Coordinates of C-alpha atoms in Angstrom, one line a residue:
Chain F
M1 CA -0.6 3.4 -12.7
N2 CA -4.1 2.2 -12.3
G3 CA -5.7 2.2 -8.8
V4 CA -7.3 -1.2 -9.2
S5 CA -4.0 -2.8 -10.1
A6 CA -2.1 -1.0 -7.2
V7 CA -4.6 -2.4 -4.7
M8 CA -4.6 -5.8 -6.4
R9 CA -0.9 -6.2 -6.4
R10 CA -0.6 -5.1 -2.8
E11 CA -3.2 -7.6 -1.7
L12 CA -1.7 -10.5 -3.7
R13 CA 1.7 -9.7 -2.3
S14 CA 0.4 -9.9 1.2
Y15 CA -1.0 -13.4 0.6
F16 CA 2.4 -14.6 -0.3
S17 CA 4.3 -12.8 2.5
T18 CA 2.2 -14.7 5.1
P19 CA 1.7 -18.5 5.3
L20 CA -1.9 -18.0 4.1
A21 CA -1.1 -18.5 0.4
Y22 CA 0.9 -21.7 1.0
V23 CA -1.5 -23.2 3.5
F24 CA -4.5 -22.5 1.2
I25 CA -2.9 -23.9 -1.9
V26 CA -1.6 -27.1 -0.2
I27 CA -4.9 -27.8 1.5
F28 CA -6.8 -27.1 -1.7
L29 CA -4.6 -29.5 -3.7
V30 CA -4.6 -32.2 -1.1
L31 CA -8.3 -32.1 -0.6
S32 CA -9.3 -31.9 -4.2
G33 CA -7.1 -34.9 -5.0
W34 CA -8.4 -36.8 -2.0
F35 CA -12.0 -36.2 -2.9
T36 CA -11.4 -37.2 -6.5
F37 CA -9.7 -40.5 -5.8
N38 CA -11.6 -41.6 -2.7
F39 CA -15.1 -40.5 -3.3
G40 CA -15.1 -39.7 -7.0
N41 CA -14.3 -43.2 -8.3
F42 CA -11.8 -41.7 -10.6
Y43 CA -10.2 -45.0 -11.5
N44 CA -13.1 -47.4 -11.1
G45 CA -15.5 -45.1 -13.1
G46 CA -13.8 -46.4 -16.2
Q47 CA -14.2 -43.0 -18.0
A48 CA -11.5 -40.7 -19.1
S49 CA -13.2 -37.6 -17.6
L50 CA -12.5 -35.1 -14.8
A51 CA -16.1 -35.1 -13.6
P52 CA -15.2 -36.8 -10.4
F53 CA -12.7 -34.0 -9.8
F54 CA -15.0 -31.1 -10.6
N55 CA -18.0 -32.5 -8.8
Y56 CA -16.4 -31.8 -5.5
H57 CA -15.4 -28.2 -6.2
P58 CA -18.5 -26.6 -4.9
W59 CA -18.1 -28.3 -1.6
L60 CA -14.4 -27.5 -1.4
Y61 CA -15.1 -23.9 -2.1
L62 CA -17.8 -23.8 0.5
F63 CA -15.2 -24.0 3.2
L64 CA -12.0 -22.8 1.6
V65 CA -13.2 -19.6 -0.2
P66 CA -14.8 -18.1 2.9
A67 CA -11.5 -18.6 4.7
L68 CA -9.9 -16.6 2.0
S69 CA -12.5 -13.9 1.7
M70 CA -13.1 -13.4 5.5
R71 CA -10.0 -11.3 5.9
L72 CA -10.5 -9.0 2.8
W73 CA -12.2 -6.1 4.7
A74 CA -12.6 -7.4 8.3
E75 CA -8.9 -7.5 8.8
E76 CA -8.4 -4.0 7.5
R77 CA -11.0 -2.7 9.8
K78 CA -9.6 -4.6 12.8
T79 CA -6.0 -3.3 12.2
G80 CA -7.1 0.2 11.2
T81 CA -5.4 0.0 7.8
I82 CA -8.8 0.6 6.3
E83 CA -8.4 4.2 7.4
L84 CA -5.2 4.4 5.3
L85 CA -6.7 2.7 2.3
L86 CA -9.9 4.7 2.2
T87 CA -8.1 8.0 2.5
L88 CA -5.9 7.3 -0.5
P89 CA -7.2 9.0 -3.6
L90 CA -8.9 5.9 -4.9
E91 CA -12.6 5.5 -5.8
M92 CA -14.4 3.0 -3.6
W93 CA -15.0 0.7 -6.5
E94 CA -11.3 0.7 -7.3
S95 CA -10.4 -0.6 -3.9
V96 CA -13.3 -3.2 -3.9
T97 CA -12.4 -4.4 -7.4
G98 CA -8.7 -4.5 -6.7
K99 CA -9.2 -6.6 -3.6
F100 CA -11.7 -8.9 -5.2
L101 CA -9.5 -9.5 -8.3
A102 CA -6.5 -10.3 -6.1
S103 CA -8.5 -13.0 -4.3
W104 CA -9.9 -14.3 -7.6
L105 CA -6.5 -14.4 -9.2
F106 CA -5.1 -16.2 -6.2
T107 CA -7.9 -18.9 -6.4
S108 CA -7.2 -19.3 -10.1
M109 CA -3.5 -19.9 -9.3
A110 CA -4.6 -22.6 -6.9
L111 CA -6.9 -24.0 -9.5
F112 CA -4.2 -23.9 -12.2
L113 CA -1.9 -26.0 -9.9
T114 CA -4.3 -28.9 -10.2
F115 CA -3.0 -29.4 -13.8
P116 CA -1.3 -32.7 -12.9
I117 CA -4.7 -34.3 -12.7
W118 CA -5.4 -33.1 -16.2
I119 CA -2.1 -34.6 -17.4
T120 CA -3.0 -37.9 -15.6
V121 CA -6.4 -38.2 -17.3
N122 CA -4.8 -37.5 -20.6
Y123 CA -2.2 -40.1 -20.0
L124 CA -4.7 -42.7 -19.0
G125 CA -7.2 -42.1 -21.7
D126 CA -8.6 -39.8 -24.3
P127 CA -10.8 -37.3 -22.5
D128 CA -12.7 -34.5 -24.1
N129 CA -10.4 -31.6 -23.4
G130 CA -13.0 -29.0 -24.4
V131 CA -15.3 -30.2 -21.7
I132 CA -12.4 -30.0 -19.2
L133 CA -11.6 -26.5 -20.2
A134 CA -15.2 -25.5 -19.9
A135 CA -15.4 -27.1 -16.4
Y136 CA -12.3 -25.2 -15.3
M137 CA -14.0 -22.0 -16.5
G138 CA -17.1 -22.9 -14.7
S139 CA -15.2 -23.7 -11.5
L140 CA -13.4 -20.4 -11.7
L141 CA -16.6 -18.5 -12.3
M142 CA -18.2 -20.2 -9.3
A143 CA -15.2 -19.4 -7.1
G144 CA -15.7 -15.7 -8.2
G145 CA -19.3 -15.9 -7.0
F146 CA -18.2 -17.3 -3.7
L147 CA -15.5 -14.6 -3.3
A148 CA -17.8 -11.7 -4.2
V149 CA -20.3 -12.9 -1.6
G150 CA -17.5 -13.3 0.9
S151 CA -16.0 -9.9 0.2
F152 CA -19.3 -8.3 0.7
I153 CA -19.9 -10.0 4.1
S154 CA -16.4 -9.3 5.2
A155 CA -17.0 -5.6 4.7
T156 CA -19.9 -5.6 7.1
T157 CA -17.9 -6.7 10.1
N158 CA -14.5 -6.4 11.8
N159 CA -14.7 -9.9 13.0
Q160 CA -13.2 -12.5 10.7
V161 CA -14.8 -15.5 12.4
I162 CA -18.3 -13.9 12.0
A163 CA -17.4 -13.2 8.4
F164 CA -16.4 -16.8 7.8
I165 CA -19.5 -18.3 9.3
L166 CA -21.9 -16.0 7.6
T167 CA -20.2 -16.5 4.3
V168 CA -20.4 -20.3 4.6
V169 CA -24.1 -20.1 5.5
V170 CA -25.0 -17.7 2.7
C171 CA -22.9 -19.7 0.1
F172 CA -24.6 -22.9 1.3
V173 CA -28.0 -21.4 0.7
F174 CA -26.8 -20.2 -2.8
L175 CA -25.4 -23.7 -3.6
L176 CA -28.5 -25.6 -2.7
A177 CA -31.1 -23.0 -3.7
G178 CA -32.4 -25.3 -6.4
F179 CA -32.9 -28.4 -4.2
Q180 CA -35.9 -29.7 -2.5
P181 CA -34.8 -29.4 1.2
M182 CA -34.2 -25.6 0.6
L183 CA -37.4 -25.1 -1.4
S184 CA -39.9 -27.3 0.4
P185 CA -40.6 -24.9 3.3
L186 CA -41.8 -22.4 0.6
V187 CA -44.0 -24.8 -1.4
G188 CA -47.7 -24.2 -1.0
W189 CA -47.7 -20.6 0.2
V190 CA -45.2 -18.9 -2.1
P191 CA -46.1 -18.5 -5.8
Q192 CA -44.4 -21.0 -8.1
T193 CA -42.7 -18.3 -10.1
I194 CA -40.9 -17.0 -7.0
I195 CA -39.9 -20.5 -6.1
D196 CA -38.6 -21.0 -9.7
S197 CA -36.6 -17.8 -9.6
I198 CA -35.1 -18.8 -6.2
A199 CA -34.2 -22.2 -7.7
S200 CA -32.6 -20.5 -10.7
L201 CA -30.2 -18.7 -8.3
S202 CA -28.5 -22.0 -7.4
F203 CA -24.7 -22.1 -7.9
L204 CA -24.9 -25.9 -8.5
T205 CA -27.3 -25.9 -11.4
H206 CA -25.4 -23.2 -13.2
F207 CA -22.0 -24.9 -12.4
S208 CA -23.1 -28.4 -13.4
S209 CA -24.3 -27.4 -16.8
I210 CA -21.0 -25.6 -17.6
S211 CA -18.9 -28.4 -16.2
K212 CA -20.7 -30.8 -18.6
G213 CA -19.2 -28.7 -21.4
V214 CA -22.4 -26.8 -22.1
I215 CA -21.4 -23.2 -22.2
D216 CA -24.7 -21.4 -22.1
L217 CA -24.5 -17.6 -22.2
R218 CA -27.2 -17.6 -19.4
D219 CA -24.8 -19.4 -17.0
I220 CA -22.0 -16.9 -17.7
V221 CA -24.3 -14.0 -17.4
Y222 CA -25.6 -15.4 -14.1
F223 CA -22.2 -15.5 -12.5
A224 CA -21.2 -12.1 -14.0
L225 CA -24.4 -10.6 -12.5
L226 CA -23.9 -12.3 -9.2
I227 CA -20.3 -11.1 -8.9
S228 CA -21.1 -7.5 -9.9
T229 CA -24.2 -7.3 -7.7
F230 CA -22.2 -8.4 -4.6
L231 CA -19.3 -6.1 -5.4
Y232 CA -21.7 -3.2 -5.8
A233 CA -23.3 -4.1 -2.5
N234 CA -19.7 -4.2 -1.1
V235 CA -19.2 -0.6 -2.2
L236 CA -22.5 0.4 -0.7
V237 CA -21.7 -1.1 2.6
L238 CA -18.3 0.6 2.8
N239 CA -19.9 3.9 2.0
M240 CA -22.7 3.4 4.6
K241 CA -20.1 2.6 7.2
R242 CA -18.4 6.0 6.5
G243 CA -21.7 7.7 7.6
E244 CA -22.3 5.6 10.7
Chain U
M1 CA -7.3 26.5 2.2
I2 CA -9.4 24.3 4.4
N3 CA -12.9 25.5 5.1
C4 CA -15.2 23.9 7.6
K5 CA -18.8 25.1 8.0
A6 CA -20.9 23.9 10.8
L7 CA -19.3 20.5 10.6
T8 CA -21.3 18.0 12.7
K9 CA -20.8 14.3 13.4
K10 CA -23.2 12.3 15.5
Y11 CA -23.0 8.7 16.6
G12 CA -26.6 7.9 17.5
N13 CA -27.4 10.5 20.2
F14 CA -23.8 11.2 20.9
V15 CA -22.5 14.4 19.3
A16 CA -18.8 13.9 18.6
V17 CA -18.3 17.1 16.6
N18 CA -20.7 19.9 17.1
E19 CA -21.0 22.6 14.3
L20 CA -17.3 23.3 14.0
T21 CA -16.6 26.3 11.8
F22 CA -13.1 27.3 11.0
Q23 CA -10.7 28.1 8.1
V24 CA -7.0 27.3 7.7
Q25 CA -4.8 29.2 5.3
A26 CA -1.5 28.1 3.7
G27 CA 1.4 28.7 6.0
E28 CA -0.6 28.0 9.1
V29 CA 0.3 25.1 11.4
L30 CA -2.8 24.5 13.4
G31 CA -2.7 22.5 16.6
F32 CA -5.8 20.7 17.6
L33 CA -5.9 20.5 21.4
G34 CA -8.5 18.9 23.5
P35 CA -9.0 16.2 26.1
N36 CA -9.5 12.6 24.9
G37 CA -12.9 12.2 23.2
A38 CA -13.1 15.9 22.4
G39 CA -13.7 15.3 18.7
K40 CA -10.2 15.9 17.3
T41 CA -9.8 12.6 15.6
T42 CA -13.3 12.6 14.3
T43 CA -12.8 16.1 12.7
M44 CA -9.5 14.9 11.1
R45 CA -11.2 11.8 9.8
I46 CA -13.9 13.8 8.2
L47 CA -11.4 16.2 6.6
A48 CA -9.4 13.2 5.3
G49 CA -12.5 11.6 3.8
F50 CA -12.7 8.5 6.0
L51 CA -15.9 9.5 7.7
S52 CA -18.8 11.5 6.3
P53 CA -20.2 14.3 8.4
T54 CA -23.8 14.1 9.7
A55 CA -24.3 17.8 8.7
G56 CA -22.2 20.7 7.6
K57 CA -19.6 21.0 4.9
A58 CA -15.9 20.9 4.6
S59 CA -13.6 21.6 1.7
V60 CA -9.9 21.2 1.1
C61 CA -8.3 23.4 -1.6
G62 CA -11.7 24.1 -2.9
F63 CA -12.8 20.5 -3.2
D64 CA -15.7 19.3 -1.1
V65 CA -14.6 16.4 1.0
E66 CA -18.0 14.6 0.3
T67 CA -18.8 15.3 -3.3
Q68 CA -15.3 15.6 -4.7
S69 CA -13.6 13.4 -2.3
T70 CA -11.0 11.8 -4.6
E71 CA -9.7 15.3 -5.7
A72 CA -9.6 16.4 -2.1
K73 CA -7.8 13.3 -1.0
R74 CA -5.2 13.9 -3.7
K75 CA -4.3 17.2 -2.0
I76 CA -4.0 15.7 1.5
G77 CA -1.4 13.7 3.2
Y78 CA -2.9 12.0 6.2
L79 CA -1.4 10.2 9.2
P80 CA -4.2 8.3 10.9
E81 CA -4.2 7.9 14.7
G82 CA -1.7 5.2 15.7
A83 CA -0.1 5.3 12.2
P84 CA -1.6 2.0 10.9
S85 CA 0.3 0.2 8.1
Y86 CA 0.3 -3.3 6.7
P87 CA 2.4 -5.3 9.1
E88 CA 3.4 -8.0 6.6
M89 CA 4.8 -5.6 4.1
T90 CA 8.3 -4.2 4.1
S91 CA 8.7 -0.4 4.5
R92 CA 9.9 -0.2 0.9
S93 CA 7.0 -2.1 -0.7
F94 CA 4.5 -0.3 1.6
L95 CA 5.8 3.1 0.3
E96 CA 5.8 1.8 -3.2
F97 CA 2.2 0.8 -2.9
I98 CA 1.4 4.4 -1.6
A99 CA 3.2 5.8 -4.6
D100 CA 1.2 3.6 -7.0
S101 CA -2.1 4.4 -5.4
R102 CA -1.3 8.1 -5.4
K103 CA -0.4 7.8 -9.1
I104 CA 2.9 9.5 -8.6
S105 CA 4.4 9.8 -12.1
I106 CA 7.2 7.4 -13.0
S107 CA 9.7 10.3 -13.4
N108 CA 9.0 11.6 -9.9
R109 CA 8.5 8.2 -8.2
Q110 CA 12.1 7.2 -7.5
R111 CA 13.2 10.7 -6.5
R112 CA 10.3 11.1 -4.0
L113 CA 10.9 7.7 -2.5
E114 CA 14.5 8.4 -2.0
E115 CA 13.7 11.9 -0.6
V116 CA 11.4 10.5 2.1
H117 CA 13.7 7.6 2.9
E118 CA 16.4 10.2 3.5
L119 CA 14.1 12.7 5.3
L120 CA 12.8 10.2 7.8
Q121 CA 16.0 8.2 8.0
L122 CA 14.4 4.9 7.0
G123 CA 17.5 3.7 5.1
T124 CA 18.3 0.9 7.6
V125 CA 14.8 -0.6 7.9
L126 CA 13.6 -0.4 4.3
D127 CA 13.6 -4.1 3.7
Q128 CA 12.4 -5.1 7.1
K129 CA 8.8 -6.1 7.7
I130 CA 6.8 -3.4 9.3
D131 CA 5.6 -5.6 12.2
T132 CA 9.2 -6.1 13.3
L133 CA 9.9 -2.4 13.5
S134 CA 10.0 -0.3 16.7
K135 CA 7.1 2.0 17.4
G136 CA 9.3 5.0 16.5
F137 CA 10.1 3.6 13.1
R138 CA 6.5 2.6 12.4
R139 CA 5.5 6.2 13.1
R140 CA 8.1 7.4 10.7
V141 CA 6.9 5.0 8.0
G142 CA 3.5 6.5 8.6
L143 CA 4.8 10.0 8.2
A144 CA 6.8 9.0 5.1
Q145 CA 3.5 7.7 3.6
A146 CA 1.8 11.0 4.4
I147 CA 4.4 13.3 2.8
L148 CA 5.3 11.1 -0.1
H149 CA 3.3 13.0 -2.7
D150 CA 4.4 16.4 -1.3
P151 CA 0.8 17.3 -0.4
E152 CA -0.5 20.9 0.0
V153 CA -2.3 19.8 3.1
L154 CA -1.0 17.6 5.9
I155 CA -3.3 16.2 8.5
L156 CA -1.3 14.4 11.3
D157 CA -3.1 12.8 14.1
E158 CA -0.7 12.7 17.1
P159 CA 2.4 12.6 14.9
T160 CA 4.9 12.3 17.8
D161 CA 3.0 9.8 19.9
G162 CA 5.4 7.0 21.0
L163 CA 8.6 8.7 19.8
D164 CA 11.6 9.3 22.0
P165 CA 12.7 12.9 22.7
N166 CA 15.2 12.9 19.9
Q167 CA 12.7 11.6 17.4
K168 CA 10.1 14.1 18.6
H169 CA 12.6 16.8 18.0
E170 CA 13.3 15.5 14.5
V171 CA 9.6 15.3 13.6
R172 CA 9.0 18.8 14.8
R173 CA 11.9 20.1 12.8
L174 CA 10.5 18.3 9.8
I175 CA 7.1 19.9 10.4
N176 CA 8.7 23.3 10.8
R177 CA 10.6 22.9 7.6
M178 CA 7.5 22.0 5.6
S179 CA 5.2 24.6 7.2
E180 CA 6.0 27.5 4.9
R181 CA 4.1 26.4 1.9
K182 CA 1.6 24.0 3.4
I183 CA -1.4 23.8 5.6
I184 CA -0.6 21.6 8.5
I185 CA -3.1 20.4 11.1
I186 CA -1.8 18.3 14.0
S187 CA -3.6 17.0 17.0
T188 CA -1.6 16.5 20.1
H189 CA -1.9 16.0 23.9
L190 CA 1.6 17.6 24.3
L191 CA 1.3 21.2 24.9
E192 CA 5.0 21.8 24.5
E193 CA 4.5 20.6 20.9
V194 CA 2.1 23.4 20.3
D195 CA 4.8 25.9 21.4
A196 CA 7.4 24.1 19.2
V197 CA 5.5 23.9 15.9
C198 CA 2.1 25.6 15.8
N199 CA 1.4 29.2 15.0
R200 CA -2.3 28.7 15.8
A201 CA -4.1 26.5 18.3
I202 CA -7.7 25.5 18.5
I203 CA -8.9 24.0 21.8
I204 CA -11.9 21.8 21.4
S205 CA -13.9 20.0 24.0
D206 CA -17.2 18.0 23.6
G207 CA -17.0 18.7 19.9
K208 CA -17.0 22.5 20.2
I209 CA -14.3 25.1 19.7
L210 CA -13.5 26.8 23.0
A211 CA -10.5 28.8 21.9
D212 CA -8.9 29.7 18.6
D213 CA -5.8 31.8 18.9
S214 CA -2.0 31.9 18.6
P215 CA -0.2 29.9 21.3
K216 CA 1.3 33.2 22.5
N217 CA -2.1 34.8 23.0
L218 CA -3.4 31.7 24.7
E219 CA -0.5 31.8 27.1
S220 CA -1.3 35.4 27.9
K221 CA -4.7 34.3 29.1
S222 CA -3.0 32.3 31.8
K223 CA -2.9 33.7 35.3
F224 CA 0.8 32.9 35.1
H225 CA 1.3 35.4 32.4
N226 CA 3.7 38.1 33.7
A227 CA 3.8 36.4 37.1
V228 CA 7.1 36.6 38.8
S229 CA 8.8 33.6 40.1
V230 CA 11.1 34.2 43.1
K231 CA 13.6 31.8 44.6
L232 CA 15.4 32.7 47.7
L233 CA 18.7 31.5 49.2
N234 CA 18.1 29.1 52.0
S235 CA 19.1 31.6 54.7
M236 CA 16.2 33.8 53.9
N237 CA 12.8 33.6 55.6
L238 CA 10.2 32.9 53.0
N239 CA 7.2 34.1 55.0
I240 CA 8.6 37.6 55.6
V241 CA 9.4 38.0 51.9
D242 CA 6.0 36.7 51.0
S243 CA 4.0 39.1 53.1
A244 CA 6.2 42.0 51.8
I245 CA 5.6 41.1 48.2
N246 CA 1.9 40.5 48.8
S247 CA 1.5 44.0 50.0
L248 CA 2.7 45.5 46.7
P249 CA -0.1 47.0 44.7
E250 CA 1.1 45.2 41.5
V251 CA 0.7 41.8 43.1
A252 CA -2.7 40.2 43.3
S253 CA -1.7 37.1 45.2
T254 CA 1.2 34.8 45.9
R255 CA 1.7 31.1 46.2
I256 CA 4.6 29.8 48.2
D257 CA 6.5 26.6 47.8
E258 CA 8.3 25.9 51.1
N259 CA 10.3 22.9 49.8
N260 CA 12.1 25.1 47.3
N261 CA 12.0 28.3 49.4
S262 CA 10.4 30.0 46.4
L263 CA 7.2 31.8 45.6
I264 CA 5.2 32.9 42.6
A265 CA 3.7 36.4 42.6
F266 CA 0.6 36.7 40.4
P267 CA 0.1 40.2 38.9
T268 CA -2.9 42.4 39.4
K269 CA -4.7 42.8 36.1
G270 CA -2.6 44.5 33.4
K271 CA 0.4 45.0 35.7
T272 CA 4.0 43.6 35.6
P273 CA 5.3 43.2 39.1
L274 CA 8.9 42.4 38.2
E275 CA 10.2 45.9 38.6
A276 CA 8.5 46.5 42.0
I277 CA 9.7 43.2 43.3
T278 CA 13.3 43.9 42.2
K279 CA 13.3 47.3 43.9
L280 CA 11.8 46.0 47.1
G281 CA 14.4 43.2 47.2
A282 CA 17.2 45.6 46.7
A283 CA 15.9 47.9 49.4
E284 CA 15.4 45.1 51.9
G285 CA 18.6 43.3 51.0
W286 CA 17.1 40.0 50.0
D287 CA 19.3 37.3 48.4
F288 CA 17.6 35.9 45.3
S289 CA 18.9 32.8 43.8
E290 CA 16.4 33.1 40.9
L291 CA 14.1 35.7 39.7
H292 CA 12.2 35.5 36.4
V293 CA 9.0 36.5 34.6
E294 CA 6.6 33.7 33.5
S295 CA 5.3 33.9 30.0
G296 CA 2.2 32.0 30.8
R297 CA 1.4 28.3 31.0
L298 CA -0.5 26.7 28.2
D299 CA -1.4 23.6 30.2
E300 CA -3.0 25.8 32.9
V301 CA -5.0 27.7 30.2
F302 CA -5.9 24.3 28.7
R303 CA -7.2 23.0 31.9
S304 CA -9.1 26.1 32.8
I305 CA -10.7 26.3 29.4
T306 CA -11.6 22.6 29.1
G307 CA -13.1 22.4 32.5
G308 CA -10.4 20.8 34.5
T309 CA -9.6 22.6 37.7
A310 CA -6.6 25.0 37.5
R311 CA -3.8 24.5 40.0

């Protein structure tokens, strides 16, 4: 039995043995539908596409994913179960990966449950299902990025509220890194190459190209690197806390 | 074997554990004693791999707890202070998670799970969520988790805290039963527990070892060791008896308890005053209702060693 899967299955199980899982899924489905139909001009747009649906995912994730990730480590630290978990014969990366995968798998379940909207659009018209599949993939990758950031921040504190707020702020910065209001304070005194590389860290630019059906290896590598960097930082933080 | 060399843990300027050096062999049941904040829990956390030491080394069964921590953790069963466990899980799924994380082989898994259910009498609560369990049952789930993989080393931080007297007795019996082949370290405030299960006691205070001996030898350091406790019938005059006993060469001092019409005679060093007191009593025709030798009081030794004032 693999350590990662033991941690992952325990974590997933605990989502479903508390109201957390159901509340999260219901809110996610209701909000994503509401955004799509009210703001996305799903009907009036006159196009058989799920763009109005996917466009709001980054903003949904901005508040929902930190609510999911805030408890990952902060709660264990608060209740003392972290002492139990970290004295089991597991490598630190196994625990970190197991917990991250559980939360990612859970978000993908929530995402999967949006399938009625895919059925709807196929019933109403003749959308490009390849683009839709790519957009689902992009959305999932972006959720993974949010979760990795959130997991890392959760490991730094035992206060879930602090973890939530910090994660929202950091993810907000990541979302908008490519946009003028974020970059304008830097223009003029920071070299253009640095501004460009900050801009290239934006979740939104990478997500929007995937969600248009353009699967560029660079976008996938971007999210993979983002996730692994933050999980690695997560391991480092936990190890640092042992020495404190 | 557990081997600690100059183990030190600092939090900023505060020294929680100060160059602890000791070894524990298989078959030893070591009781960690000390006032709150003495460094007991910190030491156990370092051994279990939850904290890393600021300086010094510790190894468990030959595995360094820092550089070979996973191997060391495999050898250890650990009950953290307060027996934390996941409140939303049932006892059964919690123990199954422990079995999975400890990679207990499929062939052993079911047998071991049944054994610990049996041993800790968890049968009735297996499918109940842990947060609905009483403190005693939670503690037992914590113990079950620690012994599930039949570890060579058991580190138990206050294993009987919060248990009722019957449960305490059961847990102590369990520890005694396992003690032959294992290394067991327990921390406790309860000195009667040291008598009941430990064959070695380390008293620590301010992160330093103040005493390291068998409970018997520690008791003999007590001024109550070999003291004679005398209780008289109500008709007898305590003060007359007291001054007579006090004049015996074997008796260093006495303390009287007028409410009970009794006294304790402390021996002069190396002497046993029982025989002299018995003879004197027979000659004077005293009516004793009780007469016995004290073996020594661990709590008194504990207080005098750790700086509290002795009675």
